[in-house]
mmCIF file with all atom_site columns, C-alpha atoms in Angstrom:
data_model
loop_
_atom_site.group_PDB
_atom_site.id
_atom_site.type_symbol
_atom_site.label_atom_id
_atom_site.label_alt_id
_atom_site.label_comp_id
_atom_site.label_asym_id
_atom_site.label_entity_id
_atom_site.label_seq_id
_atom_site.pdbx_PDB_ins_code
_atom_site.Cartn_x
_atom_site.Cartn_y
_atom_site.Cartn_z
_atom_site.occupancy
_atom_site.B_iso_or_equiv
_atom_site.pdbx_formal_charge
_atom_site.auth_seq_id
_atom_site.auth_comp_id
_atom_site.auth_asym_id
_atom_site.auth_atom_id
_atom_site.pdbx_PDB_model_num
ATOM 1   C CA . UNK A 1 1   ? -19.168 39.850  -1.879  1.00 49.00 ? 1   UNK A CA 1
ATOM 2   C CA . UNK A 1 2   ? -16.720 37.999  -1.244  1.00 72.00 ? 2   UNK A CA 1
ATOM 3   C CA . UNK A 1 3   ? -17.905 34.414  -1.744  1.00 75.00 ? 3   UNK A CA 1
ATOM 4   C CA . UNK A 1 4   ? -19.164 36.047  -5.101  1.00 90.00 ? 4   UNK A CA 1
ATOM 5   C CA . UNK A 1 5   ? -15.379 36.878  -5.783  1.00 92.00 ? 5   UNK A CA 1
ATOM 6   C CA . UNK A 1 6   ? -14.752 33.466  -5.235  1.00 93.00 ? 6   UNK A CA 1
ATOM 7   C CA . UNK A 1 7   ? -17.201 32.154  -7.765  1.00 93.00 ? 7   UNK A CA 1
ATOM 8   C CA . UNK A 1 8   ? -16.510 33.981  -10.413 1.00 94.00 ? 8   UNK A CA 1
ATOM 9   C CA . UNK A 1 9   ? -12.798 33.193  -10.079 1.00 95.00 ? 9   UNK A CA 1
ATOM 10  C CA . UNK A 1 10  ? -13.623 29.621  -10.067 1.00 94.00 ? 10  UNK A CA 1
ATOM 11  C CA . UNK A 1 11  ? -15.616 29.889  -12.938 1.00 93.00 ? 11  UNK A CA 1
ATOM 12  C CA . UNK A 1 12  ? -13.216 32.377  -14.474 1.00 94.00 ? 12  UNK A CA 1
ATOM 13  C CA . UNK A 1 13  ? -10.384 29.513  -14.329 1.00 93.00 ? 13  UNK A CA 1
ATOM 14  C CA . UNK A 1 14  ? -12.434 26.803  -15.884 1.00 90.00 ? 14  UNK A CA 1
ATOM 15  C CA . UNK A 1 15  ? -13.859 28.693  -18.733 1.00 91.00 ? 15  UNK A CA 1
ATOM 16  C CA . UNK A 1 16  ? -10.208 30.168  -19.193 1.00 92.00 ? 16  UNK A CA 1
ATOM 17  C CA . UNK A 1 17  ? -8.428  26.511  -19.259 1.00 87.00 ? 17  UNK A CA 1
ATOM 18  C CA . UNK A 1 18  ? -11.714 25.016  -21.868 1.00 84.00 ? 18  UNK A CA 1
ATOM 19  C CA . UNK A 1 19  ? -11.100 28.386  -23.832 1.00 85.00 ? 19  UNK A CA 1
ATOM 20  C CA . UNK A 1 20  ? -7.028  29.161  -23.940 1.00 86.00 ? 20  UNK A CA 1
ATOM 21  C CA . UNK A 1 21  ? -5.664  25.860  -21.915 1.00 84.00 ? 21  UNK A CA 1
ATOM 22  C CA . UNK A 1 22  ? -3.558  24.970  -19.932 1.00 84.00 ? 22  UNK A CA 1
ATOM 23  C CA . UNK A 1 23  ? -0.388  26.668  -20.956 1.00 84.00 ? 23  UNK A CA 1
ATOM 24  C CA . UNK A 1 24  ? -1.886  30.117  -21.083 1.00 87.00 ? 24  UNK A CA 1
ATOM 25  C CA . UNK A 1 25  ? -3.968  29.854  -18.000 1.00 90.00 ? 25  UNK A CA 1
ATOM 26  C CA . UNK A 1 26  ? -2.462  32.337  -15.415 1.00 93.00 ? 26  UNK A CA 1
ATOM 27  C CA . UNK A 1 27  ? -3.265  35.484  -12.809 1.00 95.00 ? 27  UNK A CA 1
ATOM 28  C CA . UNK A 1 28  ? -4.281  38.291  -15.385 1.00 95.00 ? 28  UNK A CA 1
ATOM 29  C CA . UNK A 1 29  ? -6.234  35.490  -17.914 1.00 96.00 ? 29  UNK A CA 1
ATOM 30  C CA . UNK A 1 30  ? -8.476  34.196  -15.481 1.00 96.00 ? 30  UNK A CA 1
ATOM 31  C CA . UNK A 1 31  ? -8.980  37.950  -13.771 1.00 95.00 ? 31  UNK A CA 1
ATOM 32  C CA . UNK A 1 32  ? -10.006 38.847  -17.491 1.00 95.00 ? 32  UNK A CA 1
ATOM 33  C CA . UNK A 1 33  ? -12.213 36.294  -18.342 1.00 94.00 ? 33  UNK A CA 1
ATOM 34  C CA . UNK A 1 34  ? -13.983 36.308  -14.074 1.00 94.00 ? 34  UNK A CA 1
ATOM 35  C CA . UNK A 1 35  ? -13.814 40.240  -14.788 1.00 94.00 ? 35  UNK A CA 1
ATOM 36  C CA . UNK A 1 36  ? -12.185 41.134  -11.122 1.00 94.00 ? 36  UNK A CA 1
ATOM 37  C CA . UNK A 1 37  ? -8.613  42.468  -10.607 1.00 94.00 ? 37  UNK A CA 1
ATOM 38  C CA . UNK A 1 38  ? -5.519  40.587  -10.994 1.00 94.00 ? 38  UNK A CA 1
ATOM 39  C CA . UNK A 1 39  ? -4.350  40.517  -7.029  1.00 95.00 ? 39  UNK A CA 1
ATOM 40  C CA . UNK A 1 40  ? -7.709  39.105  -6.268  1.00 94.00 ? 40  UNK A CA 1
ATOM 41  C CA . UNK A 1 41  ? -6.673  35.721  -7.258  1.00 95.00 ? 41  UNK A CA 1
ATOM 42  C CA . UNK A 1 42  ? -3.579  35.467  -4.969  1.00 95.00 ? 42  UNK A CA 1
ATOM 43  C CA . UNK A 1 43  ? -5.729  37.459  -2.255  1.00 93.00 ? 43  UNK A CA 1
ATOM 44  C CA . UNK A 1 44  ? -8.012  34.611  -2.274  1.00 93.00 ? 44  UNK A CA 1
ATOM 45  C CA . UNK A 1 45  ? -6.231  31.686  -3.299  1.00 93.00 ? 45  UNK A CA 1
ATOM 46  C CA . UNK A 1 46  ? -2.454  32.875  -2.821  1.00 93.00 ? 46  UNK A CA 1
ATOM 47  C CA . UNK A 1 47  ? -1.639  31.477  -6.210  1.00 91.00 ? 47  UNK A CA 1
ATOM 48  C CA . UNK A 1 48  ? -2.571  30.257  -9.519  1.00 91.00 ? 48  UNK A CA 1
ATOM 49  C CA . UNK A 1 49  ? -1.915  26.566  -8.982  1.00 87.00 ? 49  UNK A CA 1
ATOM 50  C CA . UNK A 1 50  ? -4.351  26.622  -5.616  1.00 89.00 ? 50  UNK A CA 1
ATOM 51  C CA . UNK A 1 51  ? -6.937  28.289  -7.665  1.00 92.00 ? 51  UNK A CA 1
ATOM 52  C CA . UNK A 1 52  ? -6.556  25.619  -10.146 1.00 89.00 ? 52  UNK A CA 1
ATOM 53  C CA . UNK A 1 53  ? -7.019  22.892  -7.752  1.00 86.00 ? 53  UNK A CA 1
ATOM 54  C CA . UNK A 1 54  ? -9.830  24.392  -6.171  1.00 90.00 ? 54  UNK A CA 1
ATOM 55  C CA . UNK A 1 55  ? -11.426 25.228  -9.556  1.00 89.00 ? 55  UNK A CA 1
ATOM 56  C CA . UNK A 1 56  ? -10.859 21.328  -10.308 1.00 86.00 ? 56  UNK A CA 1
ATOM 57  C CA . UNK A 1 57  ? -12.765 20.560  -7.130  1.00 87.00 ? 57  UNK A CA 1
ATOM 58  C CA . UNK A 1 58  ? -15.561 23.116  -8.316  1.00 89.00 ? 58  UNK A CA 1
ATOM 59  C CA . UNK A 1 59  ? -15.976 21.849  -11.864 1.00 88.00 ? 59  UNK A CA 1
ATOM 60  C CA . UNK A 1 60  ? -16.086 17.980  -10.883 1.00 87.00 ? 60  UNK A CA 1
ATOM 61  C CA . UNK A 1 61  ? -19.018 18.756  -8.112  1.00 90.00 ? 61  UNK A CA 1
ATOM 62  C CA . UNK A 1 62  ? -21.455 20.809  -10.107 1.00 90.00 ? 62  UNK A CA 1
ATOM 63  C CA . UNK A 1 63  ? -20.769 18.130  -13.494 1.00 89.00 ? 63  UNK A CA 1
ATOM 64  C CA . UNK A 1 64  ? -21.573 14.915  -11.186 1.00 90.00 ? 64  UNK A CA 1
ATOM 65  C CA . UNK A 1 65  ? -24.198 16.873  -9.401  1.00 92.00 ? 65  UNK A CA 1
ATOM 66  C CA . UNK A 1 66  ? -25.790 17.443  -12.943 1.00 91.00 ? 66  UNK A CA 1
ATOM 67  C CA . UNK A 1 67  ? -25.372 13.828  -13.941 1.00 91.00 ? 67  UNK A CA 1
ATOM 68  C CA . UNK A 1 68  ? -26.653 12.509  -10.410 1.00 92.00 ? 68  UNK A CA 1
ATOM 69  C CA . UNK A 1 69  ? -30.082 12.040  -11.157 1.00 93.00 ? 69  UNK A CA 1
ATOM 70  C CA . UNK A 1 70  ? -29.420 10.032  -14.357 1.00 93.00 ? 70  UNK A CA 1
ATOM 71  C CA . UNK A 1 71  ? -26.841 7.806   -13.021 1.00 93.00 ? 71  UNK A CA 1
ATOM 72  C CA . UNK A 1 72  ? -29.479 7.035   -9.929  1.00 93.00 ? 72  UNK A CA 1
ATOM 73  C CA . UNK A 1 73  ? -32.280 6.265   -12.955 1.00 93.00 ? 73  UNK A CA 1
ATOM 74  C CA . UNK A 1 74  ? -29.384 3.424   -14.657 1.00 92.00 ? 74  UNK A CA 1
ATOM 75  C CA . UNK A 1 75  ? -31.319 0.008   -14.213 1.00 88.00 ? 75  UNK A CA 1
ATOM 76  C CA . UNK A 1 76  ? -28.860 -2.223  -16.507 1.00 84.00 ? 76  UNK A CA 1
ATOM 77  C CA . UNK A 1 77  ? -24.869 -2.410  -17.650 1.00 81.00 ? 77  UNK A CA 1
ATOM 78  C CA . UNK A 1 78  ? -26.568 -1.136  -21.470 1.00 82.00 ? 78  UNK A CA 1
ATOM 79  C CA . UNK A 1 79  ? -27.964 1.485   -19.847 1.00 86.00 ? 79  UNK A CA 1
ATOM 80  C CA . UNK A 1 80  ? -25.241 2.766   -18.599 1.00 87.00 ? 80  UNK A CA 1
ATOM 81  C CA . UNK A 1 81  ? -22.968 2.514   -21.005 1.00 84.00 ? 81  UNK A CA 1
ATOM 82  C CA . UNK A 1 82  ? -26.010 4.462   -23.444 1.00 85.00 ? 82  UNK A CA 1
ATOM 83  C CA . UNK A 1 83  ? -25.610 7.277   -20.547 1.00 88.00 ? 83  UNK A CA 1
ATOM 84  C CA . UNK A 1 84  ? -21.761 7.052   -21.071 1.00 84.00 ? 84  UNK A CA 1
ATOM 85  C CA . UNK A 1 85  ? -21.868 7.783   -24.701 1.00 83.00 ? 85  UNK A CA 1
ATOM 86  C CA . UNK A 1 86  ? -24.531 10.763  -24.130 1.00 87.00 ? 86  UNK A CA 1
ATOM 87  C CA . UNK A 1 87  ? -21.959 12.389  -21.355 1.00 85.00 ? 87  UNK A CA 1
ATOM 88  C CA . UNK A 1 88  ? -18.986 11.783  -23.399 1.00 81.00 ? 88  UNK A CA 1
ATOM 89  C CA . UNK A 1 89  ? -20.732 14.162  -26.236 1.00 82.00 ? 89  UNK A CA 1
ATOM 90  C CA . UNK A 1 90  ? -22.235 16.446  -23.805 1.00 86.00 ? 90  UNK A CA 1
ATOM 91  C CA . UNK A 1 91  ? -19.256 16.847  -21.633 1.00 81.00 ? 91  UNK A CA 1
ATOM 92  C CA . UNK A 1 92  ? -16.734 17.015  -24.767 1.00 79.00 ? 92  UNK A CA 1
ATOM 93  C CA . UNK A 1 93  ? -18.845 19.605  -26.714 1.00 80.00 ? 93  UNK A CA 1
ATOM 94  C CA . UNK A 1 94  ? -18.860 21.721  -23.609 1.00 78.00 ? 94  UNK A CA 1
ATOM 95  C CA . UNK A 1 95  ? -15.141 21.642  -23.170 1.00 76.00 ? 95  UNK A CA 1
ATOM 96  C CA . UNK A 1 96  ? -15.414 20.035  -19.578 1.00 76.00 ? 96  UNK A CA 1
ATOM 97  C CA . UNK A 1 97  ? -13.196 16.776  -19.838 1.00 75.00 ? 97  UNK A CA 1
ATOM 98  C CA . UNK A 1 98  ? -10.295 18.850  -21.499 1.00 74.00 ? 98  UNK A CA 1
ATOM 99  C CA . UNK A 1 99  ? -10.285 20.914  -18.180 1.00 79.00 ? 99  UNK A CA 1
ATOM 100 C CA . UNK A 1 100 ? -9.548  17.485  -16.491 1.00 77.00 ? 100 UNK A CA 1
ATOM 101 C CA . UNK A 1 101 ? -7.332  16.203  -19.208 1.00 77.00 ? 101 UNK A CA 1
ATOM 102 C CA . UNK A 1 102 ? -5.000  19.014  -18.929 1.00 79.00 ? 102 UNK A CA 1
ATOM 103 C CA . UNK A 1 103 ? -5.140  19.533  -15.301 1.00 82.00 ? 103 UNK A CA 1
ATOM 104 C CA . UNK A 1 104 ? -4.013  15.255  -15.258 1.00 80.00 ? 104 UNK A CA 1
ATOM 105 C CA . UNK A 1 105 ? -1.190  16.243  -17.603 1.00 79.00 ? 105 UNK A CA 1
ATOM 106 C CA . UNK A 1 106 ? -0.048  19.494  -15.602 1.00 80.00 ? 106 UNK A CA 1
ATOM 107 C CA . UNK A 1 107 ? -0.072  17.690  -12.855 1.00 82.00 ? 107 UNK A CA 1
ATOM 108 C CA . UNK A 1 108 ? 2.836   15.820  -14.091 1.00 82.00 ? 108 UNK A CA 1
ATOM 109 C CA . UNK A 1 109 ? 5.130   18.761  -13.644 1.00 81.00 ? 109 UNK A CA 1
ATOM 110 C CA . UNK A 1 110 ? 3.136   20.408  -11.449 1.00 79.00 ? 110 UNK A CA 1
ATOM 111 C CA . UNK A 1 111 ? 2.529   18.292  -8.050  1.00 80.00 ? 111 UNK A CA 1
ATOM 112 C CA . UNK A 1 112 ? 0.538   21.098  -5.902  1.00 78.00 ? 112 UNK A CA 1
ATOM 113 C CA . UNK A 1 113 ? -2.484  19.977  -8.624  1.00 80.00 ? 113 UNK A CA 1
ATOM 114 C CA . UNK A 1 114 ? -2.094  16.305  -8.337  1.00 85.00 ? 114 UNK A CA 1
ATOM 115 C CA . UNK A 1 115 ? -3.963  15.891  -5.102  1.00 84.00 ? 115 UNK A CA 1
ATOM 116 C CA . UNK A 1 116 ? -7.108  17.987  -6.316  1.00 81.00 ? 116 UNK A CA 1
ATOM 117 C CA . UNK A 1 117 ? -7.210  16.667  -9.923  1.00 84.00 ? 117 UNK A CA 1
ATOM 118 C CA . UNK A 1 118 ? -7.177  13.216  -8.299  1.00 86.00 ? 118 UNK A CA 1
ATOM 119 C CA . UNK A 1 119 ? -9.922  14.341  -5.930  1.00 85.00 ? 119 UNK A CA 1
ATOM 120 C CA . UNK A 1 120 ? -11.895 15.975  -9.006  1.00 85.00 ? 120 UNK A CA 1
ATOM 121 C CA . UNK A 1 121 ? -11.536 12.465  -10.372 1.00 87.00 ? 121 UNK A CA 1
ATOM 122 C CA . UNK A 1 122 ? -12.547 10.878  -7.707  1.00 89.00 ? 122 UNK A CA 1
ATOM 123 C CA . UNK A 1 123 ? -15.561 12.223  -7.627  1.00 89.00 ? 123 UNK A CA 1
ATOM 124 C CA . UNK A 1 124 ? -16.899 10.648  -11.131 1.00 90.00 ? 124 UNK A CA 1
ATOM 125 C CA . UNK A 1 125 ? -15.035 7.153   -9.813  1.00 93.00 ? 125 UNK A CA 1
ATOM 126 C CA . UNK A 1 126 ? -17.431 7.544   -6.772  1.00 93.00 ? 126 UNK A CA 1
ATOM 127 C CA . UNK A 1 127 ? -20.752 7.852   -8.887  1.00 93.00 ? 127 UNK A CA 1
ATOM 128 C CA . UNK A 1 128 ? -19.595 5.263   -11.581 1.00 93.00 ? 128 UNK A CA 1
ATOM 129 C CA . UNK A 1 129 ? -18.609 2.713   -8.677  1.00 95.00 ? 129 UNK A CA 1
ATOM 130 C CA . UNK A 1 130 ? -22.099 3.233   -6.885  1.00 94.00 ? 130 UNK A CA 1
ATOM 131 C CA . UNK A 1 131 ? -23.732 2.202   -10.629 1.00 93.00 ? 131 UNK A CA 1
ATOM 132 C CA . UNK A 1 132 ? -21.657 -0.519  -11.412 1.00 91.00 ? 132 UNK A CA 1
ATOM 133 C CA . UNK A 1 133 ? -22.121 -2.137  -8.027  1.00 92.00 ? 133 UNK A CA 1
ATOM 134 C CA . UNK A 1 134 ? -25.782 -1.944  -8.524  1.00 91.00 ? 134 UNK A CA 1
ATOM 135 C CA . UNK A 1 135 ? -26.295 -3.226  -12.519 1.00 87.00 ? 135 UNK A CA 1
ATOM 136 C CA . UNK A 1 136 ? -23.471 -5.814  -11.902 1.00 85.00 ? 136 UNK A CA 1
ATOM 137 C CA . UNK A 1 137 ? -24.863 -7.528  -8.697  1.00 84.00 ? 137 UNK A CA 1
ATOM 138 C CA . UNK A 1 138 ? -27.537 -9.419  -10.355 1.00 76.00 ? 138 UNK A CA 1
ATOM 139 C CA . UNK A 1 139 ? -25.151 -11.078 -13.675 1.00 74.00 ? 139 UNK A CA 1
ATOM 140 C CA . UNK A 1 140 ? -22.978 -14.342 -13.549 1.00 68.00 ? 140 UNK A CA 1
ATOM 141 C CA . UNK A 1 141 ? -19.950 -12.183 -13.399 1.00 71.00 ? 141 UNK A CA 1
ATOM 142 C CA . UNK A 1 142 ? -20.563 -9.998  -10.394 1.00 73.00 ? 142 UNK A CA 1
ATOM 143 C CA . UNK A 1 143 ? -18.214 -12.139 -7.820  1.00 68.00 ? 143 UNK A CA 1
ATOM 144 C CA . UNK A 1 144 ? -15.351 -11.534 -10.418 1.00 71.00 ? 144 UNK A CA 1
ATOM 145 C CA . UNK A 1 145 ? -15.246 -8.129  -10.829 1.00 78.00 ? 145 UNK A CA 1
ATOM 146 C CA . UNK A 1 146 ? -12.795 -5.629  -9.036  1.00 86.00 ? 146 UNK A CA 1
ATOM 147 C CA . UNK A 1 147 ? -15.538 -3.119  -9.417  1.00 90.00 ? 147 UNK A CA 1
ATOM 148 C CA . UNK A 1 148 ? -13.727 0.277   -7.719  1.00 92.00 ? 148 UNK A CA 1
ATOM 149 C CA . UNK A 1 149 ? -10.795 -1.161  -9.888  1.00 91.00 ? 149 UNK A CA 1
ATOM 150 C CA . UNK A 1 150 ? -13.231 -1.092  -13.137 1.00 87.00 ? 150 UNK A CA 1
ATOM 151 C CA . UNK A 1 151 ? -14.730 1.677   -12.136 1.00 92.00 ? 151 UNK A CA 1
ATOM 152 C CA . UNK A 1 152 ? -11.039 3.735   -12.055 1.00 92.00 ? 152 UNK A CA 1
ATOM 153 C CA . UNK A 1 153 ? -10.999 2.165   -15.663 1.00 87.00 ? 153 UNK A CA 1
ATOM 154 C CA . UNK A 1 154 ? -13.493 3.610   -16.897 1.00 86.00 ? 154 UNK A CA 1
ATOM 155 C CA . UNK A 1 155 ? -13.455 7.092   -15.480 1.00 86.00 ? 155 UNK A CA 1
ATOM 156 C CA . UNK A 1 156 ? -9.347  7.217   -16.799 1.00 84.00 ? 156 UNK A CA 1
ATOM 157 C CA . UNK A 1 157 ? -10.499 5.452   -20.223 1.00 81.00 ? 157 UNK A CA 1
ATOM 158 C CA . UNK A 1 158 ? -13.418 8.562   -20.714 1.00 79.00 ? 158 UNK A CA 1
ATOM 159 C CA . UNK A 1 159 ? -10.988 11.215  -19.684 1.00 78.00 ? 159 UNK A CA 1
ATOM 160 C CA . UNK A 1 160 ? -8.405  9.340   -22.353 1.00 79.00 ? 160 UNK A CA 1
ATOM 161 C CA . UNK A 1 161 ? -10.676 8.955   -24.781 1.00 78.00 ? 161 UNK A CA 1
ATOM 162 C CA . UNK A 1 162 ? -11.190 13.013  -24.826 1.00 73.00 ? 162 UNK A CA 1
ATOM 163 C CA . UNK A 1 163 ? -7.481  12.865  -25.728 1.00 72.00 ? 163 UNK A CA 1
ATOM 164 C CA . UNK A 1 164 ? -7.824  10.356  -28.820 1.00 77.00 ? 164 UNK A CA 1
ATOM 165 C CA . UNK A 1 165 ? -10.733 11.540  -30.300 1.00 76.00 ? 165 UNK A CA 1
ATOM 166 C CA . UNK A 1 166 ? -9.023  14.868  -31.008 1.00 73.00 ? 166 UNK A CA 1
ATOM 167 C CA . UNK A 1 167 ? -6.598  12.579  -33.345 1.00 79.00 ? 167 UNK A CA 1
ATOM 168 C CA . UNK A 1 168 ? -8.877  9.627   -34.309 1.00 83.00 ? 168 UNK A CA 1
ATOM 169 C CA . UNK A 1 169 ? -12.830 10.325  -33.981 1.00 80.00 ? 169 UNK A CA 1
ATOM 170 C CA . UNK A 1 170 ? -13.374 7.013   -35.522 1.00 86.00 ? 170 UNK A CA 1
ATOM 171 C CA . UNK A 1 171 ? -11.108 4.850   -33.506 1.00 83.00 ? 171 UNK A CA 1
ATOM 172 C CA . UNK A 1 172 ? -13.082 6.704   -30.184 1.00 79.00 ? 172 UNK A CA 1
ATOM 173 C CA . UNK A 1 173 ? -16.049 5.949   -31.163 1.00 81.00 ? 173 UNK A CA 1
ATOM 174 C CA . UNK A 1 174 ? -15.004 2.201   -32.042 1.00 84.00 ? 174 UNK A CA 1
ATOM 175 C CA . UNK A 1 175 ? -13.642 1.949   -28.184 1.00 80.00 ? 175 UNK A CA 1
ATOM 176 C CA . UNK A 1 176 ? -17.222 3.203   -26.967 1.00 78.00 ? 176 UNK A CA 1
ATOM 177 C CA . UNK A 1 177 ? -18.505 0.568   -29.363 1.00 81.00 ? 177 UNK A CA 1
ATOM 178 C CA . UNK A 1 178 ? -16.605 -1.810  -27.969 1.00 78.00 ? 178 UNK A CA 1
ATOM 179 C CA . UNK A 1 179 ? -18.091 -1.506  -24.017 1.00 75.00 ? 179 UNK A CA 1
ATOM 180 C CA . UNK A 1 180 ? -21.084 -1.909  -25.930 1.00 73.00 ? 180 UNK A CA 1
ATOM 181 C CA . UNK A 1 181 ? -20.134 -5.469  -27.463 1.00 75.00 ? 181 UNK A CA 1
ATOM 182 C CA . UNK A 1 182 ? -19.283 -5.996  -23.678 1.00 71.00 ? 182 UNK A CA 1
ATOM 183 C CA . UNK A 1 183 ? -22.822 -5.493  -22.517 1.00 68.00 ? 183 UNK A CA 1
ATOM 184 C CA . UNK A 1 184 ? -24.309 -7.959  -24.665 1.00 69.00 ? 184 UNK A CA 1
ATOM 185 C CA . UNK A 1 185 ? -21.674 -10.421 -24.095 1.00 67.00 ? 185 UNK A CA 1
ATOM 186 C CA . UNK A 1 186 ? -23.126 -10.024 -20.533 1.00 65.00 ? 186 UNK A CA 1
ATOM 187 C CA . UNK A 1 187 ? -26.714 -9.970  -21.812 1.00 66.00 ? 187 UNK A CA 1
ATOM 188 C CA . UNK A 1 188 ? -25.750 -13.713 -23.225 1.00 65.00 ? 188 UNK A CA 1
ATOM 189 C CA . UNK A 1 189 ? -24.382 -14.846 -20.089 1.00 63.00 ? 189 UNK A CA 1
ATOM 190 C CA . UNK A 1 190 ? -27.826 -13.784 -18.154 1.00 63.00 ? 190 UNK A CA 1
ATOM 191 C CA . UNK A 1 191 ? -29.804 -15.726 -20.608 1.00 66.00 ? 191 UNK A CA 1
ATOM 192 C CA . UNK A 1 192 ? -27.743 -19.000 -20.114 1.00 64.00 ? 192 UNK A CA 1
ATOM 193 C CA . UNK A 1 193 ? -28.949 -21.591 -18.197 1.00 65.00 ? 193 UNK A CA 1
ATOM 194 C CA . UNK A 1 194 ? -27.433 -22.529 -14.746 1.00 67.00 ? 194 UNK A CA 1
ATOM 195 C CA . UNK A 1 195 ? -25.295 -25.425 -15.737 1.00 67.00 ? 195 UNK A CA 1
ATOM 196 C CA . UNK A 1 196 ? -23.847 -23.382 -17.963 1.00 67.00 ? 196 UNK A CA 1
ATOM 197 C CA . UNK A 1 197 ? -23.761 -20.213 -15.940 1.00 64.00 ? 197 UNK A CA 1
ATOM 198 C CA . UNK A 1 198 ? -21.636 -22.531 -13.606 1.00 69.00 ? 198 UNK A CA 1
ATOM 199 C CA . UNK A 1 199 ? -19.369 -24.244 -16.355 1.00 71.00 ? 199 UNK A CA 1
ATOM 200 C CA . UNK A 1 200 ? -18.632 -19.536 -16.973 1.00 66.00 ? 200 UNK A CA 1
ATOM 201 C CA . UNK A 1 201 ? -17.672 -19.185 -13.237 1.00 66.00 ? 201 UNK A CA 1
ATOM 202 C CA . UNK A 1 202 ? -15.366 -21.967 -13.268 1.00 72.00 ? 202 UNK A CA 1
ATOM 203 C CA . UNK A 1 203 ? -13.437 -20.855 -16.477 1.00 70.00 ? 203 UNK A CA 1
ATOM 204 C CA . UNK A 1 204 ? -13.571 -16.986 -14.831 1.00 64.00 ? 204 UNK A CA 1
ATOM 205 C CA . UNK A 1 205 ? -11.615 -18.724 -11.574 1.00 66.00 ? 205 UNK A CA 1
ATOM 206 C CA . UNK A 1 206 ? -9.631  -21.041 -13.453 1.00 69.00 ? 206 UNK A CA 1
ATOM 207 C CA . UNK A 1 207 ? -8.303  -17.738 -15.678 1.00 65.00 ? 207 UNK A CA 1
ATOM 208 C CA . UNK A 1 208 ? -8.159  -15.538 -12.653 1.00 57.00 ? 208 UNK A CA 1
ATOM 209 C CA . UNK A 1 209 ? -6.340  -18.289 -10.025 1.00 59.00 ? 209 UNK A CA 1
ATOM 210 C CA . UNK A 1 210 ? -3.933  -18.116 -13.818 1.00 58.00 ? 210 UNK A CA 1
ATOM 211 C CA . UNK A 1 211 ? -2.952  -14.443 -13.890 1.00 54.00 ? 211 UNK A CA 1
ATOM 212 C CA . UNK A 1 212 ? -2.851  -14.448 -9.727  1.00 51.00 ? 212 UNK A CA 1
ATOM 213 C CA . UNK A 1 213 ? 0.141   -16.872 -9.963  1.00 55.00 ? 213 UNK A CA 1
ATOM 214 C CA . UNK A 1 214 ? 3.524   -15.144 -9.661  1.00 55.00 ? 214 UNK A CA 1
#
């Protein structure tokens, strides 16, 4: 019973911060909405912000576990960015990248959540890091990519993204269509021949040896 108590408080928080958000998430909200009593939350968690960071942890598991088996089917960069735009909709229409939005932005004035949101985050990087590394190992570009450094990118730029389409759908959309114009700009590269692959490399060095100067 008791691990059931802990479930549906878990639950109870996210669907209370995707429903009423951040600023109206406490004790007796998230009791109403999990349906236990108020003093079970601080019984279990011994406050609201630990529940919250736990709840974090929760949600981030069971979304990447649901994702897992698609990210492990991604054979290309397109393909993956075509899986990005389907989870973007998916995860926005069910409310679960505003949970991690506004547990990133309470975490500003609220430190005990930093470490789990990052951890929640984390989790995504992980997956999105494991597919990058795979679809980028075989293009001209792979030995000049910071991949766990792209990969942060991208997870922070879907979680941001969240935020702007709320005040500009269309200018969203245009940054997803953007990652798009990337992929085929990689797509060209592939189909170059190797004198020319090697003439890319050099210019990617040259630029990079550029921006490494102090």
């Amino acid at each position: 019973m008791s691990a059931d108590t802990r479930t549906k408080l878990l639950a109870g928080a996210l669907r209370t911060l995707t429903e009423q958000g951040l600023a109206k998430t406490s004790a007796r909200t998230i009791a109403a909405t999990a349906g236990v009593n108020q003093a079970l939350v601080f019984y279990h968690f011994g406050s609201v912000d630990e529940l919250l960071a736990a709840a974090c942890r929760h949600g981030a598991e069971q979304r990447v576990a649901h994702y897992r088996e698609r990210f492990a089917e991604v054979g290309s960069l397109t393909e993956f960015l075509e899986l990005g735009r389907e989870l973007h909709a998916e995860e926005r229409a069910a409310g679960h990248v505003a949970v991690l939005a506004q547990l990133l932005a309470g975490a500003q004035t609220q430190p005990r959540l930093a470490p789990a949101t990052a951890a929640g985050l984390a989790q995504w990087i992980e997956e999105i890091e494991q597919v990058l590394t795979r679809v980028l190992s075989t293009t001209p570009i792979t030995a000049f990519v910071d991949v766990p450094g792209l990969s942060r990118a991208l997870a922070a730029g879907f979680v941001g993204l969240e935020l702007y389409e709320g005040v500009d759908p269309e200018g969203a959309l245009a940054a997803l269509d953007a990652l798009e114009q990337l992929s085929a700009l990689i797509g060209v590269l592939e189909d170059l021949g190797p004198v020319a692959q090697r003439a890319v490399r050099a210019r990617i060095r040259r630029s990079a040896g550029r921006r490494a100067q102090p």
